[in-house]
Structure formats: C-alpha cells, structure tokens
Short mmCIF file of C-alpha atoms and ligand atoms in Angstrom, two decimals:
data_model
loop_
_atom_site.label_atom_id
_atom_site.label_comp_id
_atom_site.label_asym_id
_atom_site.label_seq_id
_atom_site.Cartn_x
_atom_site.Cartn_y
_atom_site.Cartn_z
CA MET F 30 1.21 15.75 7.77
CA ILE F 31 0.11 12.02 6.80
CA VAL F 32 2.57 9.31 9.12
CA THR F 33 1.92 5.94 8.31
CA VAL F 34 3.27 2.95 10.41
CA THR F 35 4.93 -0.17 8.92
CA TYR F 36 4.17 -2.96 11.30
CA ASN F 37 6.52 -5.50 8.85
CA PRO F 38 8.14 -4.09 6.32
CA ALA F 39 10.28 -6.02 3.54
CA VAL F 40 13.00 -4.78 1.25
CA ASP F 41 11.82 -5.37 -1.71
CA GLN F 42 13.75 -7.61 -4.21
CA THR F 43 12.54 -8.11 -8.31
CA VAL F 44 14.65 -10.37 -9.82
CA GLN F 45 13.96 -10.30 -13.90
CA PHE F 46 13.99 -14.16 -15.57
CA ASP F 47 13.89 -14.25 -19.69
CA GLU F 48 12.84 -17.49 -19.47
CA PRO F 49 9.48 -18.85 -17.71
CA MET F 50 9.92 -20.61 -14.61
CA GLU F 51 11.53 -24.46 -14.89
CA PRO F 52 10.96 -27.08 -11.49
CA ASP F 53 14.52 -28.54 -11.24
CA HIS F 54 16.68 -25.82 -13.87
CA VAL F 55 18.78 -23.51 -12.29
CA MET F 56 17.67 -19.95 -13.18
CA ARG F 57 20.09 -16.85 -13.97
CA ALA F 58 19.08 -13.07 -14.33
CA GLU F 59 21.74 -10.58 -14.98
CA SER F 60 21.25 -8.58 -11.99
CA ALA F 61 19.14 -7.26 -8.81
CA ARG F 62 16.75 -4.20 -7.92
CA TYR F 63 16.60 -4.16 -4.08
CA ASP F 64 13.93 -1.27 -2.70
CA ALA F 65 12.70 -0.01 1.09
CA GLY F 66 9.46 -1.89 0.69
CA GLY F 67 5.79 -2.68 2.84
CA LYS F 68 2.38 -0.63 2.35
CA GLY F 69 2.79 2.40 4.94
CA ILE F 70 7.19 3.12 3.93
CA ASN F 71 6.00 2.71 -0.06
CA VAL F 72 3.18 5.32 0.84
CA ALA F 73 5.69 7.86 2.67
CA GLN F 74 7.86 7.64 -0.47
CA PHE F 75 5.95 8.45 -3.55
CA LEU F 76 3.75 11.57 -1.11
CA THR F 77 7.73 12.65 -0.70
CA ALA F 78 8.36 12.38 -4.12
CA MET F 79 4.84 14.31 -4.68
CA ASP F 80 6.57 16.89 -1.98
CA LYS F 81 3.49 16.07 1.04
CA PRO F 82 4.65 16.64 4.29
CA CYS F 83 5.38 12.75 5.56
CA VAL F 84 6.48 10.76 8.32
CA ALA F 85 7.39 7.12 8.14
CA THR F 86 6.74 5.17 11.51
CA GLY F 87 7.04 1.19 12.33
CA LEU F 88 9.59 -1.24 12.78
CA ALA F 89 12.73 -1.94 11.14
CA GLY F 90 15.51 -4.24 12.18
CA GLY F 91 18.91 -5.87 10.74
CA PHE F 92 21.27 -5.37 7.59
CA THR F 93 17.57 -4.98 5.85
CA GLY F 94 15.85 -2.73 8.69
CA ARG F 95 19.58 -0.38 8.28
CA PHE F 96 18.74 -0.39 4.57
CA ILE F 97 15.91 0.55 4.19
CA ARG F 98 16.22 3.77 7.05
CA GLU F 99 19.20 4.64 4.80
CA ASP F 100 17.56 4.63 1.28
CA MET F 101 14.91 6.22 1.97
CA GLN F 102 17.17 8.95 3.95
CA SER F 103 19.23 9.04 1.06
CA GLY F 104 15.99 10.02 -0.84
CA GLY F 105 14.52 12.98 1.42
CA VAL F 106 11.36 11.14 3.54
CA GLU F 107 11.42 10.98 6.70
CA THR F 108 11.56 8.52 8.47
CA ASP F 109 11.09 7.29 12.60
CA PHE F 110 11.34 4.00 12.82
CA THR F 111 11.49 1.55 16.00
CA GLU F 112 14.18 -0.52 16.10
CA ILE F 113 13.39 -4.42 16.40
CA GLU F 114 16.26 -7.15 17.50
CA GLY F 115 15.48 -9.14 14.54
CA ILE F 116 15.76 -8.47 11.24
CA THR F 117 12.90 -7.16 8.80
CA ARG F 118 11.90 -9.36 5.77
CA LEU F 119 13.12 -9.60 2.19
CA ASN F 120 10.52 -9.88 0.21
CA THR F 121 11.40 -11.41 -3.72
CA THR F 122 9.25 -11.09 -6.72
CA ALA F 123 10.70 -12.78 -9.77
CA ILE F 124 9.68 -11.88 -13.10
CA ALA F 125 10.54 -14.64 -15.83
CA ASP F 126 8.17 -15.33 -18.70
CA ASP F 127 5.85 -11.80 -18.00
CA GLU F 128 4.99 -13.79 -15.00
CA GLU F 129 4.87 -12.40 -11.87
CA PHE F 130 5.57 -14.63 -8.95
CA LYS F 131 5.50 -12.63 -5.29
CA LEU F 132 7.25 -14.12 -2.07
CA ASN F 133 6.61 -12.74 0.99
CA LEU F 134 8.34 -13.47 4.25
CA SER F 135 6.53 -13.55 7.60
CA GLY F 136 8.80 -10.93 9.02
CA PRO F 137 10.20 -11.86 12.47
CA ALA F 138 8.61 -12.51 14.99
CA VAL F 139 8.39 -9.00 17.59
CA ASP F 140 6.50 -8.35 20.80
CA ARG F 141 3.36 -6.78 21.01
CA GLY F 142 5.20 -3.82 23.50
CA ILE F 143 6.87 -2.43 21.15
CA VAL F 144 3.81 -0.89 20.25
CA ASP F 145 3.70 1.21 22.57
CA ASP F 146 6.77 2.26 21.06
CA VAL F 147 5.65 3.30 17.76
CA LEU F 148 2.24 4.46 19.49
CA GLU F 149 4.08 7.37 21.34
CA ARG F 150 6.57 8.36 17.75
CA VAL F 151 3.09 8.35 16.01
CA ARG F 152 1.69 10.80 18.31
CA ALA F 153 4.72 12.87 18.48
CA HIS F 154 4.30 13.96 15.06
CA ASP F 155 0.75 15.27 15.93
CA PRO F 156 -0.55 13.88 11.82
CA ASP F 157 -3.62 14.61 10.81
CA TRP F 158 -3.43 11.37 9.10
CA VAL F 159 -2.57 7.89 9.78
CA LEU F 160 -1.79 5.62 7.76
CA VAL F 161 -1.29 1.62 8.53
CA GLY F 162 -0.75 -0.42 6.11
CA GLY F 163 1.06 -4.62 4.86
CA SER F 164 1.06 -7.67 7.49
CA LEU F 165 1.07 -7.80 10.78
CA PRO F 166 4.64 -9.55 12.25
CA PRO F 167 4.17 -13.00 14.00
CA GLY F 168 3.59 -11.84 17.41
CA LEU F 169 1.00 -8.62 17.16
CA GLU F 170 -2.16 -8.52 17.11
CA ILE F 171 -4.87 -6.97 14.98
CA GLU F 172 -5.77 -4.76 18.02
CA ASP F 173 -2.71 -3.08 17.77
CA ILE F 174 -4.07 -1.81 14.42
CA ASP F 175 -6.94 -0.55 15.63
CA ARG F 176 -4.53 0.72 19.06
CA ILE F 177 -3.07 3.10 16.42
CA ALA F 178 -6.96 4.00 15.06
CA THR F 179 -8.16 5.48 18.47
CA GLY F 180 -4.50 6.96 19.92
CA GLY F 181 -4.50 9.60 18.62
CA ASP F 182 -6.89 13.12 17.31
CA TRP F 183 -6.57 12.13 13.55
CA GLU F 184 -7.56 10.01 10.32
CA THR F 185 -6.41 6.97 9.93
CA ILE F 186 -6.56 4.54 6.77
CA VAL F 187 -6.07 0.87 5.92
CA ASP F 188 -4.90 -1.03 4.07
CA VAL F 189 -4.60 -4.60 5.15
CA GLU F 190 -5.84 -7.67 3.35
CA GLY F 191 -9.72 -8.88 3.18
CA THR F 192 -9.73 -10.79 6.92
CA ILE F 193 -7.87 -9.05 9.36
CA LEU F 194 -10.18 -5.74 7.30
CA LYS F 195 -13.27 -7.81 8.39
CA ARG F 196 -12.14 -8.36 12.29
CA LEU F 197 -11.41 -4.55 13.17
CA ASP F 198 -13.21 -2.64 15.98
CA ALA F 199 -11.70 0.93 15.61
CA ARG F 200 -13.80 3.16 12.74
CA TYR F 201 -11.69 3.96 10.23
CA SER F 202 -11.35 6.57 7.03
CA MET F 203 -10.92 4.82 4.90
CA CYS F 204 -9.67 1.30 3.69
CA LYS F 205 -8.14 0.20 0.25
CA PRO F 206 -8.76 -3.37 -0.61
CA ASN F 207 -7.43 -5.01 -4.18
CA ARG F 208 -10.01 -7.21 -5.88
CA HIS F 209 -9.06 -10.30 -3.97
CA GLU F 210 -9.38 -8.86 -0.38
CA LEU F 211 -12.62 -7.06 -0.95
CA GLY F 212 -13.89 -10.72 -2.37
CA ASP F 213 -12.99 -11.98 1.76
CA ALA F 214 -13.20 -9.24 3.52
CA THR F 215 -17.46 -9.41 1.88
CA ASP F 216 -18.15 -12.36 1.24
CA ALA F 217 -19.18 -11.36 -2.20
CA ASP F 218 -18.93 -11.87 -5.75
CA VAL F 219 -16.53 -9.62 -6.74
CA SER F 220 -16.42 -10.92 -10.18
CA THR F 221 -17.90 -8.71 -11.88
CA LEU F 222 -16.87 -3.62 -11.68
CA GLU F 223 -21.12 -4.42 -10.92
CA GLY F 224 -20.85 -6.59 -7.94
CA CYS F 225 -16.72 -5.10 -6.95
CA ALA F 226 -19.10 -1.49 -6.45
CA ARG F 227 -21.28 -3.11 -3.94
CA ALA F 228 -19.66 -4.81 -2.02
CA ALA F 229 -17.03 -1.67 -1.62
CA GLY F 230 -20.31 0.40 -0.98
CA SER F 231 -21.97 -1.21 1.21
CA PHE F 232 -18.07 -2.32 3.66
CA ARG F 233 -19.13 1.19 4.35
CA ASP F 234 -21.12 0.51 6.99
CA GLN F 235 -18.79 -2.65 8.60
CA GLY F 236 -16.50 0.98 10.00
CA PHE F 237 -15.33 2.39 7.51
CA ASP F 238 -16.18 5.57 6.20
CA ARG F 239 -14.91 5.99 2.56
CA VAL F 240 -13.61 2.45 0.50
CA LEU F 241 -11.19 2.95 -2.43
CA ALA F 242 -11.72 -0.57 -4.28
CA SER F 243 -8.71 -1.28 -6.52
CA LEU F 244 -9.34 -3.60 -8.83
CA GLY F 245 -6.03 -4.16 -11.47
CA ALA F 246 -6.47 -3.85 -14.71
CA ASP F 247 -9.47 -2.70 -13.71
CA GLY F 248 -8.95 0.14 -11.86
CA ALA F 249 -10.79 1.39 -9.16
CA VAL F 250 -13.78 2.08 -6.60
CA LEU F 251 -14.07 4.88 -4.59
CA ALA F 252 -17.45 4.39 -2.74
CA THR F 253 -17.17 6.93 -0.27
CA GLU F 254 -21.24 8.58 1.69
CA GLU F 255 -22.16 10.82 -1.09
CA GLN F 256 -20.31 8.85 -4.46
CA LEU F 257 -19.75 5.38 -5.68
CA LEU F 258 -17.12 6.71 -8.43
CA TYR F 259 -15.16 4.04 -11.18
CA ALA F 260 -12.07 4.79 -12.92
CA ASP F 261 -10.79 3.42 -15.78
CA ALA F 262 -7.50 1.60 -15.60
CA LEU F 263 -4.54 3.63 -17.89
CA ASP F 264 -3.49 0.01 -20.81
CA VAL F 265 0.68 0.80 -20.15
CA ASP F 266 3.01 -1.74 -21.07
CA VAL F 267 3.26 -3.63 -17.20
CA VAL F 268 6.44 -4.58 -15.82
CA ASP F 269 5.89 -5.85 -11.77
CA THR F 270 2.29 -4.40 -10.19
CA VAL F 271 4.06 -4.43 -6.72
CA GLY F 272 3.56 -1.21 -5.46
CA ALA F 273 1.06 -0.96 -7.66
CA GLY F 274 -1.74 -0.26 -4.61
CA ASP F 275 0.10 2.07 -2.70
CA ALA F 276 0.49 4.55 -5.64
CA LEU F 277 -2.72 4.51 -6.01
CA LEU F 278 -3.16 4.90 -2.42
CA SER F 279 -0.13 8.12 -2.56
CA GLY F 280 -1.67 10.13 -5.48
CA LEU F 281 -5.07 10.49 -3.72
CA LEU F 282 -3.97 11.52 -1.11
CA ALA F 283 -2.04 14.03 -2.02
CA ALA F 284 -4.82 15.52 -3.99
CA TRP F 285 -6.86 15.24 -1.72
CA GLU F 286 -4.30 17.18 0.74
CA ALA F 287 -4.15 19.98 -1.75
CA GLY F 288 -7.97 19.41 -1.64
CA GLU F 289 -8.88 18.40 -4.92
CA SER F 290 -11.98 16.20 -5.40
CA ASN F 291 -12.53 13.06 -5.30
CA GLU F 292 -13.21 12.31 -9.02
CA ALA F 293 -9.17 14.76 -9.79
CA ALA F 294 -7.89 12.07 -6.56
CA LEU F 295 -9.11 9.10 -8.54
CA ARG F 296 -7.51 10.06 -11.36
CA THR F 297 -4.44 10.93 -9.76
CA GLY F 298 -4.35 8.44 -8.48
CA VAL F 299 -4.75 6.03 -11.59
CA ALA F 300 -1.93 7.90 -13.19
CA VAL F 301 0.86 7.66 -9.87
CA SER F 302 0.00 3.97 -10.69
CA SER F 303 -0.18 3.30 -13.80
CA LEU F 304 3.41 4.95 -13.83
CA LEU F 305 4.60 2.05 -10.69
CA VAL F 306 3.63 -1.01 -12.71
CA SER F 307 5.36 0.59 -15.86
CA GLN F 308 9.06 0.40 -14.03
CA ALA F 309 10.33 -2.64 -12.32
CA GLY F 310 10.16 -2.69 -8.21
CA THR F 311 8.45 -0.48 -6.10
CA GLY F 312 11.28 2.94 -6.52
CA ILE F 313 10.16 5.68 -7.40
CA PRO F 314 8.59 6.03 -10.76
CA SER F 315 9.36 9.60 -13.10
CA LEU F 316 5.71 11.45 -11.79
CA ALA F 317 6.51 14.72 -14.17
CA SER F 318 4.10 12.88 -16.12
CA VAL F 319 1.52 12.13 -13.66
CA GLU F 320 -0.65 15.82 -14.13
CA SER F 321 -1.36 15.47 -18.41
CA LEU F 322 -1.43 11.43 -17.91
CA ARG F 323 -4.31 11.71 -15.42
CA GLU F 324 -5.97 13.83 -17.97
CA ASP F 325 -6.77 10.23 -20.19
CA VAL F 326 -8.34 8.61 -16.67
CA THR F 327 -11.57 8.19 -17.14
CA VAL F 328 -13.98 8.33 -13.91
CA GLN F 329 -17.84 7.84 -14.79
CA THR F 330 -20.78 8.44 -11.42
CA LEU F 331 -21.99 5.05 -11.12
N1 LIG G 406 -2.67 -4.55 -15.43
C1 LIG G 406 -2.58 -3.22 -14.94
N2 LIG G 406 -2.72 -2.06 -16.28
C2 LIG G 406 -2.87 -1.14 -16.00
N3 LIG G 406 -2.79 -0.43 -14.57
C3 LIG G 406 -2.77 -1.21 -13.68
C4 LIG G 406 -2.72 -3.05 -13.69
N4 LIG G 406 -2.76 -3.85 -11.93
C5 LIG G 406 -2.64 -2.39 -11.72
N5 LIG G 406 -2.73 -1.26 -12.03
C6 LIG G 406 -3.14 -0.12 -12.02
O1 LIG G 406 -2.57 -0.26 -10.91
C7 LIG G 406 -3.40 -0.27 -9.17
C8 LIG G 406 -3.80 -0.88 -8.32
O2 LIG G 406 -3.60 -2.64 -8.35
P1 LIG G 406 -4.07 -3.70 -7.05
O3 LIG G 406 -3.22 -4.50 -8.43
O4 LIG G 406 -5.14 -3.57 -7.63
O5 LIG G 406 -3.48 -3.39 -6.25
P2 LIG G 406 -2.86 -4.26 -5.24
O6 LIG G 406 -1.30 -3.89 -5.61
O7 LIG G 406 -3.22 -3.76 -3.97
O8 LIG G 406 -3.22 -5.29 -5.48
C9 LIG G 406 -4.72 -0.25 -10.60
O9 LIG G 406 -6.40 0.79 -9.88
C10 LIG G 406 -4.42 0.50 -11.67
O10 LIG G 406 -4.89 1.26 -11.90
O1 LIG G 407 2.86 -6.44 4.53
P1 LIG G 407 2.29 -7.64 2.96
O2 LIG G 407 0.96 -8.13 2.53
O3 LIG G 407 3.41 -9.15 2.93
O4 LIG G 407 3.30 -6.89 1.87
C1 LIG G 407 4.73 -6.75 1.93
C2 LIG G 407 4.80 -5.82 0.10
O5 LIG G 407 3.70 -5.13 -0.56
C3 LIG G 407 4.33 -4.19 -1.13
O6 LIG G 407 4.22 -2.89 -0.26
C4 LIG G 407 4.07 -3.23 -2.66
O7 LIG G 407 2.21 -3.74 -1.58
P2 LIG G 407 0.97 -3.35 -3.04
O8 LIG G 407 1.34 -3.62 -3.90
O9 LIG G 407 -0.03 -4.36 -2.18
O10 LIG G 407 1.07 -1.85 -3.29
C5 LIG G 407 5.69 -3.94 -0.93
O11 LIG G 407 5.80 -3.13 -1.32
C6 LIG G 407 5.55 -5.45 -0.08
O12 LIG G 407 7.14 -6.64 -0.08
#
C-alpha cells in the first residue's frame, strides 16, 4: 500500500483564454476549473482511479484545505491530513493562445513540530511505499523530507525540485526529476537525450536506487541498477502539462504494484501522462484507454 505525503498541497485553478497574454489589458475567461492538487495528492487520486490502495497525507488548512479534503473524499480517495492554521495555497495555470503560465504560491507558513503528526499518521497506515512530493512550505526544512524516509520500514520515493534533491541525506528507492530538475540536481548537460540518460544513471549514486527522469514531450528515462530504459512520449494534442509528472509516476507505480516489468511500467506511465496532458487541469483523466494506449509506447534499452 502507498501513502503519499504532500507538505504543500494546492487547489489547482486552470483558466483558458482565447487570446495571448498581454500586460495592461483585462483578460477575460469564460470559466475556470478547480482541482485538488499538489504532487502527492495527484498521485493518490490517480492511483485510486487505477484501483491501487493508497492514502493521501500531508498538511491542509482553511477553505482551500476543506475543498481538497471534500474533493478527494467525493472521488473515493482516502485522506488523512494534518490540519494547519494557515490557508492552503491556490496555484493558477493560465493557458493563453497555446502558451502555459504556471503561477505557484509559496504556501502558508507552518511550524516544524507538525511533522511529528504527519509521521505518526504515515506510520498508522503501515505502508510498503511512501511518496513525498512537492515543494516545502515556509517553515519546513529539507531534513523534514529525510525524516519521512527514515521514519519507518518502508521504501520512499521522492519528487521534489533538483536543488533539494541533491541535498537529501537519506536513502531513497526512487526520485522523479523532470529535465530541468535533473539539470539542477546533477549540474550535467541535459540538452540531449543522451545527456539526460547519463545524468539519470549517474545520479543513482547520490542515494537513489532508481531515477525516473521525465522529459516532457521527449518522453522519459528510467535508470535502475540493471537497466537504462527510454520511452518515447506519445504524439497527443496537449491542453496543458500541469500534473504530467504526477501522472507518469502514478502509472509506473500502479504497474509495479501489479507486478509488471520496468518496461511495462514505463509504458503505463507514459500512457497515463498522455491522457493527463490531453485535458485541462489536474483532475483524473478517463483511464479506460490506458491499456490500448500503452501498446503504442516504444521502450528501448539505452
Ligand atoms: N508536450 C507533451 N506531449 C506529449 N506528452 C507529454 C508532453 N509533456 C509531458 N508529456 C508526458 O508527461 C510526462 C511527464 O512530463 P514532464 O513535463 O516531464 O513532467 P513534470 O510535470 O514533472 O514537469 C512525460 O514523460 C510525457 O510522457
Ligand atoms: O509543490 P510545487 O512544486 O509548487 O508544485 C505544486 C504543483 O504541482 C502539481 O502537483 C503538478 O505537478 P507536476 O506538473 O510536476 O506533475 C500541481 O498539482 C501543483 O499545483
């Protein structure tokens, strides 16, 4: 069973405009959509949609925190959040004339003592896997990620920005940097696929059993002790890419949970992320076509 930890969740607001973004001009949109978001929260929602047992933990507060709890519970996702005094952030994605603008807040300040409560909740669910994902709200430190990884007898996956990844001390089962984060974490040249694959492979030595590097429209690389695999992205009509990395990771974890190979897991991850980028926002895409879509994904050994 997987428990996710999101220290800094968000309500994801997605707004689409029919014109380019312009300064000093009132931009008007017909509607907006609101999704419970944040890396661990997205993964918990996608895994639940794929019938994989999962609980979302982390910090939530205020009216946005209430929205996240209610939205997830109405979608059948098990939650066990620690209540905070501040108001959970609202992150906005504006899509204007095919350009994507991501406006993320730092989040409400929290006291580090609250991590004890999060850890207790994680332990209570006796997970096999724990995913710690997303940014840290003001008040928390990098050690608060390591505390989760060393807090019990489980395997930990981490999805945080590159500058944080390279400062973690604990041992992790996997990390999931995107291209930019992989560059920040390794200081390597990630401008080519070969450079990314090399960087992902060698970053394993920094305390990660596996590295799943997502490369946007260029696909994804999975580096394990035995294999270096590359999967092409699928050619789909992209609406926005927010949540794409979370969808990739969820598909991969769901396939591993089902006992599938690394190749099959990478295929499933790419299929789920392709469905996610084809819709607006970070809501759960219709997953009925994952099975057929994953047959279209090419995986090669590098
Ligand atoms: N423009 C795109 N076209 C097709 N697939 C995409 C595109 N952007 C992302 N994806 C899919 O989503 C996955 C994760 O995307 P990426 O942008 O690297 O993650 P993150 O959201 O963490 O930055 C990719 O590996 C790919 O399968
Ligand atoms: O915690 P951060 O790094 O600000 O990211 C939070 C945002 O990332 C998301 O989890 C999406 O992440 P990905 O695009 O990396 O999959 C959004 O739901 C959320 O608003």
